CSV table of C-alpha atoms in Angstrom, one decimal:
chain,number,residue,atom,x,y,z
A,123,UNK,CA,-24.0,7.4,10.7
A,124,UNK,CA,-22.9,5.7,7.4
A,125,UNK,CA,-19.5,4.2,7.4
A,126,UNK,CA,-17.1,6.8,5.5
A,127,UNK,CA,-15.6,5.5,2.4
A,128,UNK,CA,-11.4,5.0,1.6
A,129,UNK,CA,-9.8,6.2,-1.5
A,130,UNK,CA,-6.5,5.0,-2.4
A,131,UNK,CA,-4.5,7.5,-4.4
A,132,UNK,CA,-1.2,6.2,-6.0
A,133,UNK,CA,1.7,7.9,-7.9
A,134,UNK,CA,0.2,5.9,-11.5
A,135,UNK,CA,2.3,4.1,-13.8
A,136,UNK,CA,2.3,3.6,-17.7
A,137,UNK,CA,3.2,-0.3,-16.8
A,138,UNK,CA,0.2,-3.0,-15.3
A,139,UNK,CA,2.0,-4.2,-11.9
A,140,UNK,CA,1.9,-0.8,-10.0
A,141,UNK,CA,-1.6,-0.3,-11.3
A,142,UNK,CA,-2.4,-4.6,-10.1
A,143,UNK,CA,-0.5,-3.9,-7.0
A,144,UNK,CA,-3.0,-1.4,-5.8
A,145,UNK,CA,-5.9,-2.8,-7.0
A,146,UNK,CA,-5.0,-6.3,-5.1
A,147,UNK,CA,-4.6,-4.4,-2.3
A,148,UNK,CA,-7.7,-2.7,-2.5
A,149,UNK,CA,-9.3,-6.0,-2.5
A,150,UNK,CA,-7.9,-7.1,0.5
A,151,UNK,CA,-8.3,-4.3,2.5
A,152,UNK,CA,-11.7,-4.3,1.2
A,153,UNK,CA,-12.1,-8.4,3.0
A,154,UNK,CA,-10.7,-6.6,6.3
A,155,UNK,CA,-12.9,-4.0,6.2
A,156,UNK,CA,-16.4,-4.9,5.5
A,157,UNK,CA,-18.9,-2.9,5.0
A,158,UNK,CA,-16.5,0.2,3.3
A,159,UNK,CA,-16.3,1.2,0.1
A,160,UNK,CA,-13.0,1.1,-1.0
A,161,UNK,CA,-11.7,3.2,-4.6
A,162,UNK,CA,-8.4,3.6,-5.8
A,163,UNK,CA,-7.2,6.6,-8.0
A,164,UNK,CA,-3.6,7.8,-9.6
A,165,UNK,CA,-1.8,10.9,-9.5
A,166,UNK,CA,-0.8,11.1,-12.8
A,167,UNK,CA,-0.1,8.9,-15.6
A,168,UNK,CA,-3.5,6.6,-15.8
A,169,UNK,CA,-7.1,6.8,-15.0
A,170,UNK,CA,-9.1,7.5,-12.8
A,171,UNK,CA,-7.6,10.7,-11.5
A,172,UNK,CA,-8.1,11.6,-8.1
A,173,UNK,CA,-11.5,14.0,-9.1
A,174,UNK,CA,-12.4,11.1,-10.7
A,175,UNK,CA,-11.7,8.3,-7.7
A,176,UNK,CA,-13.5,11.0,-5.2
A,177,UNK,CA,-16.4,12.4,-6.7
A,178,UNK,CA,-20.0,12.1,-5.4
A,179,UNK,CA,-18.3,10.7,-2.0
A,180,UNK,CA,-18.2,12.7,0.9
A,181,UNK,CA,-16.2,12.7,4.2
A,182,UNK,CA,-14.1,10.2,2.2
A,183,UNK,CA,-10.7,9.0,4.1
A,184,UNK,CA,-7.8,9.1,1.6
A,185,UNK,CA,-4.5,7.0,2.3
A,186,UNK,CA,-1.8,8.6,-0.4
A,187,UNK,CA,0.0,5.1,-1.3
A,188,UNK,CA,3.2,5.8,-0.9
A,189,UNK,CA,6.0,4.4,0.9
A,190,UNK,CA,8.2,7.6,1.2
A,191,UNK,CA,7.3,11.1,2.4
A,192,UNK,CA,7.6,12.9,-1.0
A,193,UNK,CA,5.7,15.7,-2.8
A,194,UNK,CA,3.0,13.7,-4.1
A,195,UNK,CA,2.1,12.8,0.0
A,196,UNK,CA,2.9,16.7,1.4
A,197,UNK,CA,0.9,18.5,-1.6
A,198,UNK,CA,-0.1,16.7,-4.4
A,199,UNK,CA,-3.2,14.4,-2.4
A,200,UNK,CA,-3.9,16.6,0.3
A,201,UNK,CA,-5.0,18.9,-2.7
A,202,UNK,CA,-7.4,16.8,-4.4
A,203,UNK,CA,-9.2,16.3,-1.0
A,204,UNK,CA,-9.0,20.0,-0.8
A,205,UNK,CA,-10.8,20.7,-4.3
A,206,UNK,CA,-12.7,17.6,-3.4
A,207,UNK,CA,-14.4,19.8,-0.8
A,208,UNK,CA,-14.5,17.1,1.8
A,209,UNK,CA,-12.4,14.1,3.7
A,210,UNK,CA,-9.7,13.5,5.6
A,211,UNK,CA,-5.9,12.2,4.6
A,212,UNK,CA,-4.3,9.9,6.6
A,213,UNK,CA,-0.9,9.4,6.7
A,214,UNK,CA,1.0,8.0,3.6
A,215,UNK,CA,2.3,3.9,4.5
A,216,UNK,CA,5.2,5.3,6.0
A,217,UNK,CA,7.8,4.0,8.8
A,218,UNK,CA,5.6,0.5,10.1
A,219,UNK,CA,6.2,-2.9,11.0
A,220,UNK,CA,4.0,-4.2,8.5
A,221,UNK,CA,6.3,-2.9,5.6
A,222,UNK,CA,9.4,-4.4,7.4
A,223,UNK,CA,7.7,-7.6,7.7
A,224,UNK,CA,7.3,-8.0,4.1
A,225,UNK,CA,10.1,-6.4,2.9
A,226,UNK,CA,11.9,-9.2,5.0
A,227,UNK,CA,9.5,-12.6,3.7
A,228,UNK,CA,10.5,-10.8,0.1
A,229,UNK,CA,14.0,-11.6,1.2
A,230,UNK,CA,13.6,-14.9,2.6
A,231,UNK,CA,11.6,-16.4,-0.3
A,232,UNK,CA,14.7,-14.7,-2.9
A,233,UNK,CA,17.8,-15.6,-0.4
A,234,UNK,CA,15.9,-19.6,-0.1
A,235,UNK,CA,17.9,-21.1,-3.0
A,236,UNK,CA,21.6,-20.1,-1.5
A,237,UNK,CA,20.0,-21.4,2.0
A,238,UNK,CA,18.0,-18.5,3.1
A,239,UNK,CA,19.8,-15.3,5.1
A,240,UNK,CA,22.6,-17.4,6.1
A,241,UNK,CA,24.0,-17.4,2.8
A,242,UNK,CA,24.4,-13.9,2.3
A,243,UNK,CA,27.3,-12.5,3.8
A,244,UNK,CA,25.7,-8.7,3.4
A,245,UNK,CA,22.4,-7.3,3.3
A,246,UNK,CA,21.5,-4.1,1.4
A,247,UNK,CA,18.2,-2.6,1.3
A,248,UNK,CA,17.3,-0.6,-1.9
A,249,UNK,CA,15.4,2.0,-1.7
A,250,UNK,CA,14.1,4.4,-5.0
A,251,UNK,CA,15.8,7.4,-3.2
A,252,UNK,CA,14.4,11.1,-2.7
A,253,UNK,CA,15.7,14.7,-2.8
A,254,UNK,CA,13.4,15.0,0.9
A,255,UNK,CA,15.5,14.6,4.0
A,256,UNK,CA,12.7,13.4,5.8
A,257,UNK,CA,12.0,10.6,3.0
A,258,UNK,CA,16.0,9.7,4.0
A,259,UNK,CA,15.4,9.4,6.8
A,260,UNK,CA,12.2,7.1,7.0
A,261,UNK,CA,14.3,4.9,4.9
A,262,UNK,CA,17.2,5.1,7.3
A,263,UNK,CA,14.4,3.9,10.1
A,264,UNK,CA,12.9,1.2,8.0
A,265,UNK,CA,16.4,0.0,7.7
A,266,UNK,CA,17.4,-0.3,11.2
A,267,UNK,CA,13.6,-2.0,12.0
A,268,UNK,CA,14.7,-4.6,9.4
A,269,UNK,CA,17.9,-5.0,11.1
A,270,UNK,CA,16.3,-5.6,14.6
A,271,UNK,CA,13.9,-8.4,12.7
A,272,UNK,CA,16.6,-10.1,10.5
A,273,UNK,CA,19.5,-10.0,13.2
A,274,UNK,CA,21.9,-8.8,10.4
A,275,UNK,CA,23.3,-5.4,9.6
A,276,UNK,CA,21.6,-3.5,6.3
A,277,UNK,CA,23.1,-0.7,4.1
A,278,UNK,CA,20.3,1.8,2.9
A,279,UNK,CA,21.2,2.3,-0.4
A,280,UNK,CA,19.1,4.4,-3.2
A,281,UNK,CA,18.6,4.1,-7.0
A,282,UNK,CA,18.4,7.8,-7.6
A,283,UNK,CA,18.9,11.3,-5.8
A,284,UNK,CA,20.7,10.1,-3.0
A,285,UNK,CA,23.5,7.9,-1.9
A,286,UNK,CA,25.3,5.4,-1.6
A,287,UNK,CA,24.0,4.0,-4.9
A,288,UNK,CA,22.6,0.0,-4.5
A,289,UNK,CA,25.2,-0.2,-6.4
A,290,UNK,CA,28.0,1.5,-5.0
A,291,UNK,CA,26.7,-0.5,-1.7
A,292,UNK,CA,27.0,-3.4,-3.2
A,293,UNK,CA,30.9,-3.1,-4.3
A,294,UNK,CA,31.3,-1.8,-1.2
A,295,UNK,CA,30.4,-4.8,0.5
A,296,UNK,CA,32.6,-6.7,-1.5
A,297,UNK,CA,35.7,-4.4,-0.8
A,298,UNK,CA,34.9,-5.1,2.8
A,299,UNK,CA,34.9,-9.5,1.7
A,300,UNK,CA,31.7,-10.0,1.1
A,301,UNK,CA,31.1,-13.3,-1.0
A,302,UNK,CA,27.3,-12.7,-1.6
A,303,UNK,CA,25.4,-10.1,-1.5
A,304,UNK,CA,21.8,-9.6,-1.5
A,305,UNK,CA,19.1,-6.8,-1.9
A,306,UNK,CA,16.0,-6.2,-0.1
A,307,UNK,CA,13.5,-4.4,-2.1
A,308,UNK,CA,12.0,-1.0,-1.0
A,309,UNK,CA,9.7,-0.9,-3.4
A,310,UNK,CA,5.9,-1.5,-3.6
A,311,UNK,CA,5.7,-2.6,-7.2
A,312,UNK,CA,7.3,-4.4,-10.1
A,313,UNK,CA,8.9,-1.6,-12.4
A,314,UNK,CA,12.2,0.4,-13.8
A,315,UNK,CA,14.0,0.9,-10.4
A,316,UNK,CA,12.8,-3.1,-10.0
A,317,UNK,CA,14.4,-3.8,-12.9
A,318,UNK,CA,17.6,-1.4,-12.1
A,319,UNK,CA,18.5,-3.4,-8.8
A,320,UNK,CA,19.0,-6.6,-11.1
A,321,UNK,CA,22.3,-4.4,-12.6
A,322,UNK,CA,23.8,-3.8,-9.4
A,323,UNK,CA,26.2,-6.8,-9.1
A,324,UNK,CA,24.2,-8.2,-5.9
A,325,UNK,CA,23.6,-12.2,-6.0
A,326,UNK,CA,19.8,-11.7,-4.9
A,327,UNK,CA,17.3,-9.6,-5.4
A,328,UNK,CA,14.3,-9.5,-3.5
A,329,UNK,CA,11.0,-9.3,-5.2
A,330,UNK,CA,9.0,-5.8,-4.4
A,331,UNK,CA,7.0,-5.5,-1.3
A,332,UNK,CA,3.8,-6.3,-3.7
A,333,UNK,CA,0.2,-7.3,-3.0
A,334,UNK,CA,1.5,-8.8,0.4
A,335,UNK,CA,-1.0,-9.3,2.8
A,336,UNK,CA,1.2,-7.2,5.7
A,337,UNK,CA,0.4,-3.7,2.8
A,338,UNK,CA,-3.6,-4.3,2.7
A,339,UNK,CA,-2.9,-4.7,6.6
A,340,UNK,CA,-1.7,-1.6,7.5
A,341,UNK,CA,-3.8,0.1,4.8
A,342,UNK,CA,-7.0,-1.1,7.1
A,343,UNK,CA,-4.6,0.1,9.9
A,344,UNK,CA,-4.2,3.6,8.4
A,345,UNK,CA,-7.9,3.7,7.8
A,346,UNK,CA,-9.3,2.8,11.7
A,347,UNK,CA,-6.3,5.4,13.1
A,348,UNK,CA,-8.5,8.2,11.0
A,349,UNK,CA,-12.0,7.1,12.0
A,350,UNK,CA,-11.9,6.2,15.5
């Protein structure tokens, strides 16, 4: 039987890094996982749309590339694969230890310069933010996960439709005496909410999660769950 191929389908982005974030990835995953072929697609906003990333494949596995549970993972890929006439999704990237694991080195490598974690007297962990309770509350797990590996306590904190605000987390911790302050990114990819946690006050700011070898990990990870 011939091995089935993976399509990565991502939100899209007018800007290059999300659009270089996935494709390094794809790359990687595509060194872990010899022998597959590997696409990538968008949602919306840039080409190749997902007809376009799928077609002539069949039985493909499609990973929706997402951190959160949001529309795009519930409806939006699950109905490409639908009018794709064949496949399987997996689940989106999700609540795992490979996220927290990078989201943390992010922070180590940005807190190194004030003497790594012991110079920041609070933690937050910005998140983009979602009007889906169950999005909340992956980021609420993620958060406690990165406390257990950092051994310090972490405000979840979003930069729209839910609260607090990075910002408002970030005064807070000061309020409470708080000297320094620094963010750990939620995010996969350079871009506006990227930008946005640079005007919250804090005194670091972690890089994005990015093509870090822990993402194309639990990409290949995603991809075994659906085929074995």
């Amino acid at each position: 039987m011939s091995t089935r191929p993976l399509v990565l389908l991502a939100h899209g982005s007018r800007r290059p890094g999300p659009s270089s974030v996935l494709s390094r990835t794809a790359e990687r995953v595509g060194t872990i996982l010899p022998g597959v072929e590997v696409r990538t697609g968008y949602i919306e906003l840039q080409p190749p749309d997902p007809a376009t990333a799928l077609e002539g494949l069949v039985d493909p596995v499609v990973l929706p590339f997402f951190l959160a549970r949001g529309y795009h993972v519930v409806h939006d890929v699950p109905a490409a694969v639908e009018r794709h006439g064949s496949g399987t999704v997996t689940g989106h990237l999700g609540v795992e230890e490979h996220l927290v694991e990078a989201v943390a080195q992010r922070l180590h490598e940005a807190s190194a310069p004030l003497g790594g974690l012991a110079g920041l007297d609070h933690i937050v962990l910005g998140a983009a933010g979602s009007r889906q309770a169950v999005a909340l509350e992956e980021v609420e797990t993620i958060t406690r996960l990165l406390e257990a590996r950092l051994g310090r306590e972490v405000t979840p904190a979003y930069l729209s439709a839910a609260r607090p605000s990075v910002r408002d987390a970030v005064s807070t911790a000061r309020a409470r005496g708080a000297r320094r302050v620094g963010v750990a990114t939620y995010l996969l990819a350079e871009g506006r909410f990227h930008r946005a946690l640079h005007s919250t006050g804090a005194d670091v700011v972690a890089a994005p999660i990015g093509d870090h070898p822990a993402l194309a990990e639990l990409v290949a990870h995603r991809y075994r769950e659906q085929v074995a």
